[in-house]
Coordinates of C-alpha atoms and ligand atoms in Angstrom, one line a residue:
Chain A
X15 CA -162.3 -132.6 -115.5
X16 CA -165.4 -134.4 -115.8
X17 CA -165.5 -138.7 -116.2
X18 CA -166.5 -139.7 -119.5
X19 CA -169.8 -141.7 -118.4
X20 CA -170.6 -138.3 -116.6
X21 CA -170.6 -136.4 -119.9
X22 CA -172.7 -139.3 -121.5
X23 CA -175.8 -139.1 -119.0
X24 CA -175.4 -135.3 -119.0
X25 CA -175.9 -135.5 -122.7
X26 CA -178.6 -137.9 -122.6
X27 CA -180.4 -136.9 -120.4
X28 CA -180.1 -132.6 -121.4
X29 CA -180.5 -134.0 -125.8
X30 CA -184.0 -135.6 -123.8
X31 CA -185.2 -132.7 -122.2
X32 CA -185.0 -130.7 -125.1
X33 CA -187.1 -132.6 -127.6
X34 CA -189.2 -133.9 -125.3
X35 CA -190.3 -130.3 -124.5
X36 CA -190.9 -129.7 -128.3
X37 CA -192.8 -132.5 -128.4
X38 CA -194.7 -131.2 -125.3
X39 CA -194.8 -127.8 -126.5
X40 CA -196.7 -129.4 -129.7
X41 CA -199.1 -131.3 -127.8
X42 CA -200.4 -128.8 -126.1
X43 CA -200.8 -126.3 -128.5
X44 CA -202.6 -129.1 -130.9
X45 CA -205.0 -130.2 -127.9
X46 CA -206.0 -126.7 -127.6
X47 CA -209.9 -126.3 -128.9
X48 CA -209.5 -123.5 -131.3
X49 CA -206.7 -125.7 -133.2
X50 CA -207.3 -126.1 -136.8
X51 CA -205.7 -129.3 -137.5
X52 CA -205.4 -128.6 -140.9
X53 CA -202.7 -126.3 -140.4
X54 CA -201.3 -128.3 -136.9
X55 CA -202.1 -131.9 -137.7
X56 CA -202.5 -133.7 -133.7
X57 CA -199.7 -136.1 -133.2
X58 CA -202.3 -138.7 -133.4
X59 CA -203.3 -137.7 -137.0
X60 CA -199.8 -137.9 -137.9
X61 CA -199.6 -141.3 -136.4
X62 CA -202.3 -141.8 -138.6
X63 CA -201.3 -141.2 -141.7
X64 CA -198.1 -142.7 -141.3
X65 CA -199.7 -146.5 -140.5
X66 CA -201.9 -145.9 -143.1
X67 CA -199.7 -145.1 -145.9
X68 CA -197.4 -147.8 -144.6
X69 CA -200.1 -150.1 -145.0
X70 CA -201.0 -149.2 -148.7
X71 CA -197.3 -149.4 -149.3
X72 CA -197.6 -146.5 -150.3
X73 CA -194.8 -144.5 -148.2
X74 CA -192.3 -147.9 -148.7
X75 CA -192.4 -147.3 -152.5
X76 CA -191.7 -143.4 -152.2
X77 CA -188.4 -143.9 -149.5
X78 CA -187.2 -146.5 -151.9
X79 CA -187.7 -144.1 -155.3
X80 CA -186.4 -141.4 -153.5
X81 CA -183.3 -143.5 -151.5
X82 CA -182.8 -144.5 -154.8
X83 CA -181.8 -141.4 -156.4
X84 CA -180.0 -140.0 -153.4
X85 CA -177.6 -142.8 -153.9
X86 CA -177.1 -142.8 -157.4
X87 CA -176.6 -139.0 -157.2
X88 CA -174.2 -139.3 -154.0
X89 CA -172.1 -142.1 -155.2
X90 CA -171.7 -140.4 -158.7
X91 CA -171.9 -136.6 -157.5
X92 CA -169.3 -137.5 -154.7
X93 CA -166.8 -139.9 -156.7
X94 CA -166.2 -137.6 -159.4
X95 CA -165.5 -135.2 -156.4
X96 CA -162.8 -136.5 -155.1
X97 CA -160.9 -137.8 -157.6
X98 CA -161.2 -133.8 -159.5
X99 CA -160.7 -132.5 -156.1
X100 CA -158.1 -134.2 -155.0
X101 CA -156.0 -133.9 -158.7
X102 CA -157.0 -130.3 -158.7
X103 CA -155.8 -129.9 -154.8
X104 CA -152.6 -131.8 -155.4
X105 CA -151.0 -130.9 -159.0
X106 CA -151.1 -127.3 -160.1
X107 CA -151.5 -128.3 -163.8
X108 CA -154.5 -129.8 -163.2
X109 CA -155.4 -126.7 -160.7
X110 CA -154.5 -124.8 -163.2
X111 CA -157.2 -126.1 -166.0
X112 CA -160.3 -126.7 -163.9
X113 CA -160.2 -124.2 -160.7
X114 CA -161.3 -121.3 -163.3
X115 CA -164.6 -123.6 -164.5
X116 CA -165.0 -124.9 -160.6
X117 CA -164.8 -121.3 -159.2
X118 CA -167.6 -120.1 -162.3
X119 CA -169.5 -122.7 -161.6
X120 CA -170.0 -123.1 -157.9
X121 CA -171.7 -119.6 -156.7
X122 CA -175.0 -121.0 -158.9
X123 CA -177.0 -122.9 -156.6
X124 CA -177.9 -126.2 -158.5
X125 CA -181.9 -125.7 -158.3
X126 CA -181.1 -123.0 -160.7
X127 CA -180.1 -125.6 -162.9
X128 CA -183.3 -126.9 -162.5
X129 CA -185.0 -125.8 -165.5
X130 CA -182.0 -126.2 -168.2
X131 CA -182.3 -129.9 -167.0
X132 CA -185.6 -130.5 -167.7
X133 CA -185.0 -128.9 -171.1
X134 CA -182.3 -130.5 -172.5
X135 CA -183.0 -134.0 -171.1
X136 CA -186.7 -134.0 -170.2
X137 CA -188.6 -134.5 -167.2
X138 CA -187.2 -138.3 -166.5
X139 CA -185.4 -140.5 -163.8
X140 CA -182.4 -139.2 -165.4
X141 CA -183.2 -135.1 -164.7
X142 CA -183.3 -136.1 -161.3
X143 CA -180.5 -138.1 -160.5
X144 CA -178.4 -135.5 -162.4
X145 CA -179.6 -132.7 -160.4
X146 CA -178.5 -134.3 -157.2
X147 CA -175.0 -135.1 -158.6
X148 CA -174.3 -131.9 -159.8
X149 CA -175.6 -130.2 -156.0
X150 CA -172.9 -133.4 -154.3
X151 CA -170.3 -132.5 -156.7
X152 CA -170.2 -129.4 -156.4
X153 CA -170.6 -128.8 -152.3
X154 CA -168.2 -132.3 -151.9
X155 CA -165.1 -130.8 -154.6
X156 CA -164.7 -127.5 -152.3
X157 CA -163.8 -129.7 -149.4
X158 CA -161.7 -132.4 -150.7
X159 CA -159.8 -129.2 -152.9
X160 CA -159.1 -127.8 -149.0
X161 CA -158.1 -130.5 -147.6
X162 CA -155.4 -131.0 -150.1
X163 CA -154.4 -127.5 -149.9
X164 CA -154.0 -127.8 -145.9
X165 CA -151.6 -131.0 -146.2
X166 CA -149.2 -129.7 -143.7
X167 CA -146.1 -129.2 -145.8
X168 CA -143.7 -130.4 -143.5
X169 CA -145.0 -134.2 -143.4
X170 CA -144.9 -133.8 -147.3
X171 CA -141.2 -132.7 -146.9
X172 CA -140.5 -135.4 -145.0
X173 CA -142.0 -138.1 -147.0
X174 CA -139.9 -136.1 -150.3
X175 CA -136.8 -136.3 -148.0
X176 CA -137.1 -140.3 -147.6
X177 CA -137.6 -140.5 -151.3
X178 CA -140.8 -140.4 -151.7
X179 CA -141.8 -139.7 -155.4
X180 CA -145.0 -136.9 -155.8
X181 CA -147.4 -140.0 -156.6
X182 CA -146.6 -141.5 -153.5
X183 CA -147.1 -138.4 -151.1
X184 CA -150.2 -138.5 -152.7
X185 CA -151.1 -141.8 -151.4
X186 CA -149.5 -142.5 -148.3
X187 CA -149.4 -138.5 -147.3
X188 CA -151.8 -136.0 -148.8
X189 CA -155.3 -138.4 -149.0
X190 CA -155.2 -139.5 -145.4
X191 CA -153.6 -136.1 -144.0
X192 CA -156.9 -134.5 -146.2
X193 CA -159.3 -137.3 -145.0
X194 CA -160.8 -135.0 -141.9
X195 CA -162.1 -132.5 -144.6
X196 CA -162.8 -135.7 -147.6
X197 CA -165.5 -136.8 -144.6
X198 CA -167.1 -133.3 -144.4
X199 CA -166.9 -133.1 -147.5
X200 CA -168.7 -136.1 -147.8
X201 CA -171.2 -135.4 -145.1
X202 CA -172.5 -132.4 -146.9
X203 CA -173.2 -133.8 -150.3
X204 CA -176.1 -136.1 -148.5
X205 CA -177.4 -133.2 -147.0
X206 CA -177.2 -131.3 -150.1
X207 CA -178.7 -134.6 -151.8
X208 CA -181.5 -134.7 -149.6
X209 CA -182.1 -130.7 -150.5
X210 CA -182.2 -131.4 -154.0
X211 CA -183.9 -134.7 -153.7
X212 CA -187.1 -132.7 -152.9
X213 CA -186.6 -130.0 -155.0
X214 CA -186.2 -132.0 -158.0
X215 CA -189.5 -134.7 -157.3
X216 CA -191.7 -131.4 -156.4
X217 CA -191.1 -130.8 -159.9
X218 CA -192.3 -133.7 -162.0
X219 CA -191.6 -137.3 -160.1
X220 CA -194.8 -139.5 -159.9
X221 CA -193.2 -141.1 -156.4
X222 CA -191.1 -140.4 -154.1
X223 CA -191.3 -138.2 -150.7
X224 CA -190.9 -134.6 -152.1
X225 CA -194.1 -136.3 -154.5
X226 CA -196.2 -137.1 -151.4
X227 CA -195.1 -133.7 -150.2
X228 CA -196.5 -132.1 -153.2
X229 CA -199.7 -134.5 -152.7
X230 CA -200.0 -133.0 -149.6
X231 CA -199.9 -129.8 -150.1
X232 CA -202.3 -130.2 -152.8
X233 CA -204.9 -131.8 -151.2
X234 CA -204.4 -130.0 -147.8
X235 CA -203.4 -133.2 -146.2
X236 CA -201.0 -131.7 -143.9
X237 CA -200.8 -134.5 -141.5
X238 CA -199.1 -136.1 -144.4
X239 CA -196.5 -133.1 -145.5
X240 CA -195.7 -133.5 -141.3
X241 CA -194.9 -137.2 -141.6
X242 CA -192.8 -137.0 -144.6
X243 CA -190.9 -133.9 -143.2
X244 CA -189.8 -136.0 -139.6
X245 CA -189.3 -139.1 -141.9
X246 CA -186.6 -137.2 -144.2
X247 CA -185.2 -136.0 -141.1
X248 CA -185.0 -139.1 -139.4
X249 CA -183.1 -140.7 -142.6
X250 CA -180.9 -137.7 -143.4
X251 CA -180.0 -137.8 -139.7
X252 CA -179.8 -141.6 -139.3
X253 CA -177.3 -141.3 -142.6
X254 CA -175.0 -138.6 -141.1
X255 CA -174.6 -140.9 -137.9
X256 CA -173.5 -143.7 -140.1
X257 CA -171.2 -141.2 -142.0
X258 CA -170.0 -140.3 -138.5
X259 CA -168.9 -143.9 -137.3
X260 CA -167.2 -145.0 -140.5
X261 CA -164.7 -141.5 -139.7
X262 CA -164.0 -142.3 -136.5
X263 CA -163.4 -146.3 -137.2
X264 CA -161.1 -144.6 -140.4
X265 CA -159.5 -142.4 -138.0
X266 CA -158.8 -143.5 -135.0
X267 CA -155.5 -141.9 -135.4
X268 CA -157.2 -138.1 -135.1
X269 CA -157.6 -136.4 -132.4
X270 CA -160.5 -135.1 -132.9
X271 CA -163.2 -134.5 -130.3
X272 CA -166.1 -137.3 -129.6
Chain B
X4 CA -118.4 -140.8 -150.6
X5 CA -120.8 -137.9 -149.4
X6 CA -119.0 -134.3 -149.9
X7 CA -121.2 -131.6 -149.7
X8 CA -119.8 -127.9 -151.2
X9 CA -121.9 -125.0 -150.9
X10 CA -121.0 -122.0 -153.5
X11 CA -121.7 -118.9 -152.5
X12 CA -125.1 -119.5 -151.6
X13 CA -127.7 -116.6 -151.0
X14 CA -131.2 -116.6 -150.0
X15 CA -133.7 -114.3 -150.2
X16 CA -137.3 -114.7 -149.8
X17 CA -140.1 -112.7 -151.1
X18 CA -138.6 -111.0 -153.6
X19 CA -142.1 -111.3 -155.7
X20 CA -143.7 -109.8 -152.8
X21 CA -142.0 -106.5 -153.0
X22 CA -140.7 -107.3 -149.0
X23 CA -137.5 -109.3 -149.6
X24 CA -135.9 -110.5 -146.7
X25 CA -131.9 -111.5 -147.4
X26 CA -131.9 -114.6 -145.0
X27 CA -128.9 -116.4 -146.3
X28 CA -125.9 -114.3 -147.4
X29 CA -122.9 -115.3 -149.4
X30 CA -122.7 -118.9 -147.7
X31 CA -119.6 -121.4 -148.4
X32 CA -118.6 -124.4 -147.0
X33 CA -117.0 -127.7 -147.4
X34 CA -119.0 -130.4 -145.4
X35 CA -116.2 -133.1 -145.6
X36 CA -117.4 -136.8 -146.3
X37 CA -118.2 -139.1 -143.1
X38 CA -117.6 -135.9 -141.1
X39 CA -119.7 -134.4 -138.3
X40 CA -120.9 -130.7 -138.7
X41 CA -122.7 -129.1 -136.3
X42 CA -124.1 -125.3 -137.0
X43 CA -124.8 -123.1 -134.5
X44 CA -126.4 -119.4 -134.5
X45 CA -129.0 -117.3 -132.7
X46 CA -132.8 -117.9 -133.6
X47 CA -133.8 -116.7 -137.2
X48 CA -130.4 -116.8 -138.6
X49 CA -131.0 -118.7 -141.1
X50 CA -130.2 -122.6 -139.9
X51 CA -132.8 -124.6 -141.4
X52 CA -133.5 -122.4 -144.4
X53 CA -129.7 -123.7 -145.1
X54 CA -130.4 -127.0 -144.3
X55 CA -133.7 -127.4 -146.2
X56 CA -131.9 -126.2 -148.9
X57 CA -129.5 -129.0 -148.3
X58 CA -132.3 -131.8 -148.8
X59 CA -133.0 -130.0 -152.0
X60 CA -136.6 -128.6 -150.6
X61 CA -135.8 -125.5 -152.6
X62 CA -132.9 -123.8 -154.3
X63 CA -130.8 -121.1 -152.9
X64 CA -131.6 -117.7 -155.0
X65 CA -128.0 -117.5 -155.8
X66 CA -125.3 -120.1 -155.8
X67 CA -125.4 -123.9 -155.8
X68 CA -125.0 -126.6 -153.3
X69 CA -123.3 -129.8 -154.7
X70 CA -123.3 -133.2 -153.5
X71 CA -120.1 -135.2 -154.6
X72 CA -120.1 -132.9 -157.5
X73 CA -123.4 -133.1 -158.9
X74 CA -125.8 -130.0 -158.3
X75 CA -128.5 -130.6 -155.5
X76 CA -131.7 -129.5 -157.1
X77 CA -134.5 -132.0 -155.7
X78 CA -134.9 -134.3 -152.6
X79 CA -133.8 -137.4 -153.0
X80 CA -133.6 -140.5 -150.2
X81 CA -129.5 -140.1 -150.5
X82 CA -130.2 -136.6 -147.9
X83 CA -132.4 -137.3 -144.9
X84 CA -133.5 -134.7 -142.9
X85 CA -134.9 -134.3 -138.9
X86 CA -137.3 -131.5 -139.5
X87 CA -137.1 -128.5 -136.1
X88 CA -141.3 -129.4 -136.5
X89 CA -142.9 -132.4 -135.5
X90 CA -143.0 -134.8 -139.1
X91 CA -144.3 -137.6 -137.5
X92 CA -146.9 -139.0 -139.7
X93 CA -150.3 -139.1 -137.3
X94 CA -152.2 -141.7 -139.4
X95 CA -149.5 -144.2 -139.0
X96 CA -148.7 -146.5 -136.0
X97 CA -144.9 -145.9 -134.3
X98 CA -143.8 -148.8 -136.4
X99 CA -145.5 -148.0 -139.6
X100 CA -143.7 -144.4 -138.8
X101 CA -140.2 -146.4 -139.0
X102 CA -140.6 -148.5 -141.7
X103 CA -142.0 -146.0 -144.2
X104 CA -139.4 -145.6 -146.3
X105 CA -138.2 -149.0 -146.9
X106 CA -142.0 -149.7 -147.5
X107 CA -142.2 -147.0 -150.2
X108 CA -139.1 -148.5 -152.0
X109 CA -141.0 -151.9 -151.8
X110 CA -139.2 -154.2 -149.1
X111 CA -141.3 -157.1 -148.2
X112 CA -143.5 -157.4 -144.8
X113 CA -140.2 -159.6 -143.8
X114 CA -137.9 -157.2 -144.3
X115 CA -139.7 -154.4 -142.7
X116 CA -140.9 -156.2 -139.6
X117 CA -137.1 -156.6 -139.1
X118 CA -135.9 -152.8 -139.4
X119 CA -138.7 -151.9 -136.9
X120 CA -138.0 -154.1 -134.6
X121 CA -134.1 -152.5 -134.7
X122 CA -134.7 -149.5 -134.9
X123 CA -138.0 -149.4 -132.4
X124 CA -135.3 -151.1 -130.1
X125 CA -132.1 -148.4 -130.6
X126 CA -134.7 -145.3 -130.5
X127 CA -135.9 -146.9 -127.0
X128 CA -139.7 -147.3 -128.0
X129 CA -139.7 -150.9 -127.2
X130 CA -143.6 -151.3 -126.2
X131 CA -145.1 -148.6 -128.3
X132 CA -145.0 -150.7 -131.4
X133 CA -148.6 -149.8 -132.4
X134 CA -149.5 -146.7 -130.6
X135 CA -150.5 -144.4 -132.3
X136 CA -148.2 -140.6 -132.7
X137 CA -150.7 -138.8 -130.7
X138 CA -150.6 -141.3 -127.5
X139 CA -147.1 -140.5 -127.4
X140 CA -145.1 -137.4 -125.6
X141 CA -143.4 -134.8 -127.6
X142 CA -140.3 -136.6 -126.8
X143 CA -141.0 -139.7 -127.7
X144 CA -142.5 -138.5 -131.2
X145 CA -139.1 -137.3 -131.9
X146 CA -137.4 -140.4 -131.4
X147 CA -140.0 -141.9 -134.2
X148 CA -139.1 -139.4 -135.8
X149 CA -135.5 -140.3 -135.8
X150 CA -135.7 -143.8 -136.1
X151 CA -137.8 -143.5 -139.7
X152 CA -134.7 -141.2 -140.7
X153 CA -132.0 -143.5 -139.3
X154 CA -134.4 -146.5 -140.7
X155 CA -133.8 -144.7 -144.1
X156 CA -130.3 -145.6 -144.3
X157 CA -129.6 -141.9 -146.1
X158 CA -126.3 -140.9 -146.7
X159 CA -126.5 -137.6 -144.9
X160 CA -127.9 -137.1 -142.0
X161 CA -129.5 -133.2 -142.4
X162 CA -130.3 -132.8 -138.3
X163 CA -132.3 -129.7 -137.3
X164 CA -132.8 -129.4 -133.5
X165 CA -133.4 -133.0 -133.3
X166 CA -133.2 -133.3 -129.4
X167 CA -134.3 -130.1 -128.5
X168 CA -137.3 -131.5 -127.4
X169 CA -135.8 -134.4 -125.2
X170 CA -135.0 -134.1 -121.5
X171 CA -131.3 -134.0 -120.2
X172 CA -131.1 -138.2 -119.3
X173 CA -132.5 -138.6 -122.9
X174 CA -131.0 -135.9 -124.7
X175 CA -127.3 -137.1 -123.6
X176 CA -128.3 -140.9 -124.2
X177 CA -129.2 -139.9 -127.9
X178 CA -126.5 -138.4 -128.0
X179 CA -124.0 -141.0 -127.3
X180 CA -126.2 -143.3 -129.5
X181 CA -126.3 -141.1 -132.8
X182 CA -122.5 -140.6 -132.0
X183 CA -122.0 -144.7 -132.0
X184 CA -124.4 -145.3 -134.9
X185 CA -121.7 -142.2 -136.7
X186 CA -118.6 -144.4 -136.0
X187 CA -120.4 -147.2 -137.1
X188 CA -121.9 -146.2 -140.3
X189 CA -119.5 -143.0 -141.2
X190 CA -122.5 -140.8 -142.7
X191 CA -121.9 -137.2 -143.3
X192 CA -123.9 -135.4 -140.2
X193 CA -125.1 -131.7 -140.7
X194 CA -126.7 -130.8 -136.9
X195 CA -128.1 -127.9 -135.9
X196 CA -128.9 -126.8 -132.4
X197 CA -128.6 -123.9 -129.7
X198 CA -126.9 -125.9 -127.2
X199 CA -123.1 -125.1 -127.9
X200 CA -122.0 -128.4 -125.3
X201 CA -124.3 -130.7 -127.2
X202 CA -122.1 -129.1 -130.4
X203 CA -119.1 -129.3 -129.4
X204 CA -119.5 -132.9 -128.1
X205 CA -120.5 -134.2 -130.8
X206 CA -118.6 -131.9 -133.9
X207 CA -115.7 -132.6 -135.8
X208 CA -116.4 -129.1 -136.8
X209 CA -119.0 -125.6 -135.2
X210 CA -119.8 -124.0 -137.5
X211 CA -121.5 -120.4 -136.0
X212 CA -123.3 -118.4 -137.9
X213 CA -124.2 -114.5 -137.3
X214 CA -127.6 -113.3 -137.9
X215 CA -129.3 -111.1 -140.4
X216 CA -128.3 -111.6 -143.1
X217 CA -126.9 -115.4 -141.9
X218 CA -123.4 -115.1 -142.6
X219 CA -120.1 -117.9 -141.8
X220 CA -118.9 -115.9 -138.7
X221 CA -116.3 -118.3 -137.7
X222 CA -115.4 -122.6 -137.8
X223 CA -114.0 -124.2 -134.9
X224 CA -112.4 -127.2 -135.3
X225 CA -112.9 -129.4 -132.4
X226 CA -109.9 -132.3 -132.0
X227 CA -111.4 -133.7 -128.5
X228 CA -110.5 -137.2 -128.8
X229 CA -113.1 -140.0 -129.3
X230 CA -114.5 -142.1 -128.6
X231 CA -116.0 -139.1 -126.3
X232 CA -117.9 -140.3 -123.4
X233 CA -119.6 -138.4 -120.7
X234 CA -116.4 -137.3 -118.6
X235 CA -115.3 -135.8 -122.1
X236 CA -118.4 -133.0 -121.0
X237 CA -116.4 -131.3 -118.1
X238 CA -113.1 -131.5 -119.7
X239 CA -111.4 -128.3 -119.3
X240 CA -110.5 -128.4 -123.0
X241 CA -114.4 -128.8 -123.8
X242 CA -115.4 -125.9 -121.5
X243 CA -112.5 -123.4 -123.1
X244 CA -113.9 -124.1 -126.5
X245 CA -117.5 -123.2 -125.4
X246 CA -116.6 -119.8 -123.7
X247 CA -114.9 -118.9 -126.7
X248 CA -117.7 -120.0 -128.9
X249 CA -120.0 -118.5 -126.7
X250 CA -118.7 -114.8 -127.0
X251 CA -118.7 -115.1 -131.1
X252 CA -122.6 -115.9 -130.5
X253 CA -122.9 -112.6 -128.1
X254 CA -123.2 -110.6 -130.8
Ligands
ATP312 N1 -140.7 -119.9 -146.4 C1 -140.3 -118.7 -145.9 N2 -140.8 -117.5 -146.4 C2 -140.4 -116.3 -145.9 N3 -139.5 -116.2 -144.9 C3 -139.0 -117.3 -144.4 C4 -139.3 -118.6 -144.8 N4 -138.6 -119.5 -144.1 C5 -137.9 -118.8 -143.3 N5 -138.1 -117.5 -143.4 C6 -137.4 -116.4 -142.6 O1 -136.0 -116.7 -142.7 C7 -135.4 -116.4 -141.5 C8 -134.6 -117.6 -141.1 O2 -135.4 -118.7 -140.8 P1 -134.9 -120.1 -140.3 O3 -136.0 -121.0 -140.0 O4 -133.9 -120.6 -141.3 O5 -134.1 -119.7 -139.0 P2 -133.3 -120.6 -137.9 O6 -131.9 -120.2 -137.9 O7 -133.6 -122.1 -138.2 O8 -134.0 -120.2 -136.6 P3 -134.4 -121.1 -135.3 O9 -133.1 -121.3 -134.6 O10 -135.3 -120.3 -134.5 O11 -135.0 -122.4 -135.8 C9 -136.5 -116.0 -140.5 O12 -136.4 -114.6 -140.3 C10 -137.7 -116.4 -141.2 O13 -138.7 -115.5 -140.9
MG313 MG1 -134.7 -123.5 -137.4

C-alpha cells in the first residue's frame, strides 16, 4: 500500500510530464522553418491573439454570450431531467407513459434537430438555448432513470418495513441512494452543452465562442480557432472540477474512489 | 395482541418465466402472540422468502398469511424486519440510521435525540454516533441495523440471520439482550438462523423446515426454563434437543 501524499506527487508530478511534453512536442514542431503558421499558429501567436482580443473585449463579450446560454440550457435541460427521470425511474405509471417517447426520442442526436429549430422558431437567442436543453435533457434523463432503477431493493424494503409510505422512499431512500448516477448524469449534460453550444453559434450567433470560431476559420485566423479551442477546454474542464467537489462535499458517505 | 396464522401458503416463483421454481410448499403455522419462533432449515429452503412474505413484501402465490385476523397484504410499521443483507442506509450517520423511523412518522428533534441515544447505548455503538455506515465493521453495521428496527417499536420482530455476522462474545451478548428486551416488551419474534444452539436458546418454539420444496418438517417445543442464562447453553437438556434437531436437518 502506498501513503496518500505518495499517490499525490506521483500524480502531479506524472499529469506534468505528460502535458508538458505536448506542449514541448508543439514547440518544436512550430519553431521548425518550413512551419506554416497558418495551419500551426506558434504559441506566441496564440498568446497573441488572446491579449489582443482580451483587450478589445472582444473574447470577454463572447465567454459571457456563450456562458450564458450553457446555463440557461443546463439549468432548464437538466431540471426537467430529473424530476421526469426520477418520476419515470420511480413509478411505473409514469414509466409507463413517457419511456416509449424517451426511448423514440433519444437515438436522434440533438444537432439533427438543428434545422427544425431554426424553422419553427427562427434563428434567435431562443434556437439556441433550446438546442442545448434538448442535448442536457436528453443525455442527463438516461442517468437519473438508472439510477432509480439501481436503488438497491433491499434498503427500499427496509424503509417499507419501518412504515415508510412510497413518497417517502422516494425522498429519504431512492434520490440519495440514485445521487452517484444524478451527478453523472449531471456531469454529462455540461459536456454535451458545451457540444451543442458550438454547434448551434456556428450556425447563426453574431457572438459567442463557436462565432469567433467560425470568424476564424473564415478569415484563416487560426491562431484564433487555437485560442478559443484551449479556452472551451479550460472552462468545460474547470466546470467538471467544480461538478466534482460539490459530489464529494454531497457524498461524503460514498465510497467511492478519490 | 400480535397472532400471526399462515394458511396453506405456497410459493412459487417464475411462473411467467416458463422456469417455476416451487420454493414454499403448503406452509401452516400458528405464530402465537408475544411468543418466540425461531425457524431453522438448510440454505435455499425457503426461510426468508417466508419471512418477507411475513412483512407483506409480496404475497404468497397460494394461501394467506393473517395477522390478528386481518389478511397481510402490504408492509406496514406494525411487522419489522432484520433483512439476511446489509439494509443499513449508507447516506445516513449511525444515529440518523436509528432514528429513521420515528423521523418519518414526524417525532421532534427532542424526541429523536432521545431514542438514539437508547438505543445507540443498548446496541453497544456508544461513540459512533456520527460515523458514517461504511467506517463501521460488518458487525457493527448489523447492530445499526437492529437498533433502527428495535427503535421502531414494531410489533413483530421478523429476524432473518440477524447475528450471523457477529462474533461469538457479541453474538451471545445480543442474544441475552434481544432475549431481555422480549421479556420486557412481549413482541411476537419470528428468527431465523443456522445455528440450532442460538435456536434453541432463545425459542419457545424450532420450527425446521426441509428443503425443496420448503416444507414444516417438524416443531419442537422447547420448555427450558427462563430466564435462560449462559449455564442454560451446556445443559444436558439443551444439548439432547439439539442432537435430535440436528438429525431432522441431516436430511
Ligand atoms: N425473487 C426471487 N426470484 C426467484 N427465485 C427466488 C427469489 N427469491 C428467492 N428465490 C429462490 O427461492 C429459494 C429460497 O430462497 P430463500 O432466500 O428464501 O432461502 P433461505 O432459506 O433464506 O436460504 P439461506 O439460508 O441461504 O438464506 C432459493 O432457491 C432462491 O433461489
Ligand atoms: Mg435467507
Amino acid at each position: 500500500m502506498k501513503k496518500l501524499t505518495e499517490i499525490n506527487s506521483q500524480r502531479l508530478i506524472l499529469g506534468a510530464l505528460s502535458v508538458g511534453s505536448i506542449f514541448a512536442l508543439y514547440i518544436l514542431v512550430t519553431s521548425a522553418k518550413d512551419n506554416n503558421p497558418a495551419l500551426l499558429p506558434p504559441i506566441p501567436m496564440i498568446i497573441g491573439s488572446f491579449t489582443e482580443s482580451l483587450g478589445n473585449g472582444n473574447l470577454l463579450s463572447a465567454l459571457g454570450a456563450s456562458l450564458y446560454r450553457i446555463a440557461l440550457g443546463f439549468i432548464f435541460g437538466t431540471t426537467c431531467a430529473v424530476i421526469l427521470g426520477s418520476l419515470v425511474g420511480w413509478y411505473v405509471i409514469a414509466e409507463y407513459i413517457f419511456d416509449p417517447l424517451i426511448e423514440a426520442i433519444r437515438p436522434i442526436p440533438p444537432l439533427a434537430y438543428i434545422p427544425l429549430v431554426i424553422i419553427w422558431f427562427g434563428i434567435g437567442e431562443f434556437s439556441r438555448v433550446f438546442v442545448i436543453t434538448v442535448a442536457c435533457f436528453l443525455v442527463c434523463i438516461i442517468n437519473v432513470i438508472a439510477g432509480m432503477k439501481n436503488v438497491p431493493k433491499v434498503y427500499v424494503d427496509a424503509a417499507a418495513t419501518m412504515g415508510a409510505s412510497r413518497v417517502q422512499i422516494f425522498r429519504t431512500v431512492a434520490i440519495p441512494a440514485a445521487l452517484p448516477f444524478l451527478f453523472t448524469g449531471l456531469r454529462i449534460a455540461l459536456a454535451a452543452a458545451w457540444t451543442t453550444l458550438v454547434a448551434s453559434e456556428l450556425i447563426a450567433a453574431q457572438n459567442g465562442l463557436g462565432f469567433m470560431l467560425q470568424e476564424g476559420r473564415r478569415y484563416f485566423l487560426t491562431d484564433q480557432v487555437v485560442m478559443i479551442i484551449i479556452i472551451i477546454g479550460f472552462c468545460a474542464s474547470f466546470m467538471d472540477r467544480v461538478f466534482r467537489m460539490i459530489q464529494t462535499r454531497l457524498m461524503r458517505w460514498s465510497e467511492m474512489r478519490e | 395482541m400480535s397472532k400471526i396464522i399462515v394458511e396453506k401458503v405456497t410459493q412459487t416463483f417464475g411462473i411467467d418465466s416458463g422456469s417455476s421454481l416451487k420454493v414454499l410448499d403448503d406452509i401452516n403455522l400458528e405464530i402465537e402472540s408475544s411468543s418466540f419462533n425461531v425457524i431453522v432449515g438448510t440454505s435455499g429452503c425457503g426461510k426468508s422468502t417466508l419471512l418477507k412474505m411475513m412483512a407483506g413484501l409480496f404475497l404468497p402465490t397460494e394461501g394467506r398469511i393473517c395477522l390478528d385476523g386481518n389478511e397481510i397484504k402490504g408492509t406496514d410499521r406494525r411487522r419489522g424486519m432484520v433483512f439476511q443483507q446489509d439494509a443499513v442506509f449508507p447516506w445516513m450517520t449511525v444515529a440518523k440510521n436509528i432514528s429513521y423511523g420515528p423521523r418519518i412518522r414526524g417525532a421532534s428533534r427532542a424526541e429523536c435525540a432521545e431514542i438514539e441515544k437508547k438505543w445507540i447505548e443498548l446496541v453497544g455503538l456508544k461513540g459512533f454516533e456520527s460515523s458514517w455506515p461504511r467506517e463501521l465493521s460488518g458487525g457493527m453495521r448489523k447492530r445499526v441495523d437492529l437498533g433502527r428496527v428495535y427503535a421502531n417499536d414494531p410489533d413483530v420482530l421478523l429476524m432473518d440471520e440477524p447475528f450471523g455476522a457477529l462474533d461469538v462474545q457479541t453474538k451471545e451478548r445480543m442474544q441475552a439482550e434481544l432475549l431481555n428486551l422480549w421479556e420486557i416488551t412481549k413482541k411476537t419474534v419470528v428468527f431465523v438462523t443456522h445455528d440450532l444452539e442460538e435456536a434453541i436458546f432463545l425459542a419457545d418454539r424450532v420450527i425446521v423446515m426441509s428443503a425443496r420444496p420448503g416444507r414444516i418438517r417438524h416443531v419442537e417445543e422447547i420448555s427450558l426454563p427462563r430466564p435462560r442464562t449462559s449455564e442454560t447453553r451446556l445443559t444436558e437438556e439443551l444439548l439432547s434437543i439439539k442432537r435430535k434437531l440436528w438429525s431432522m436437518l441431516e436430511h
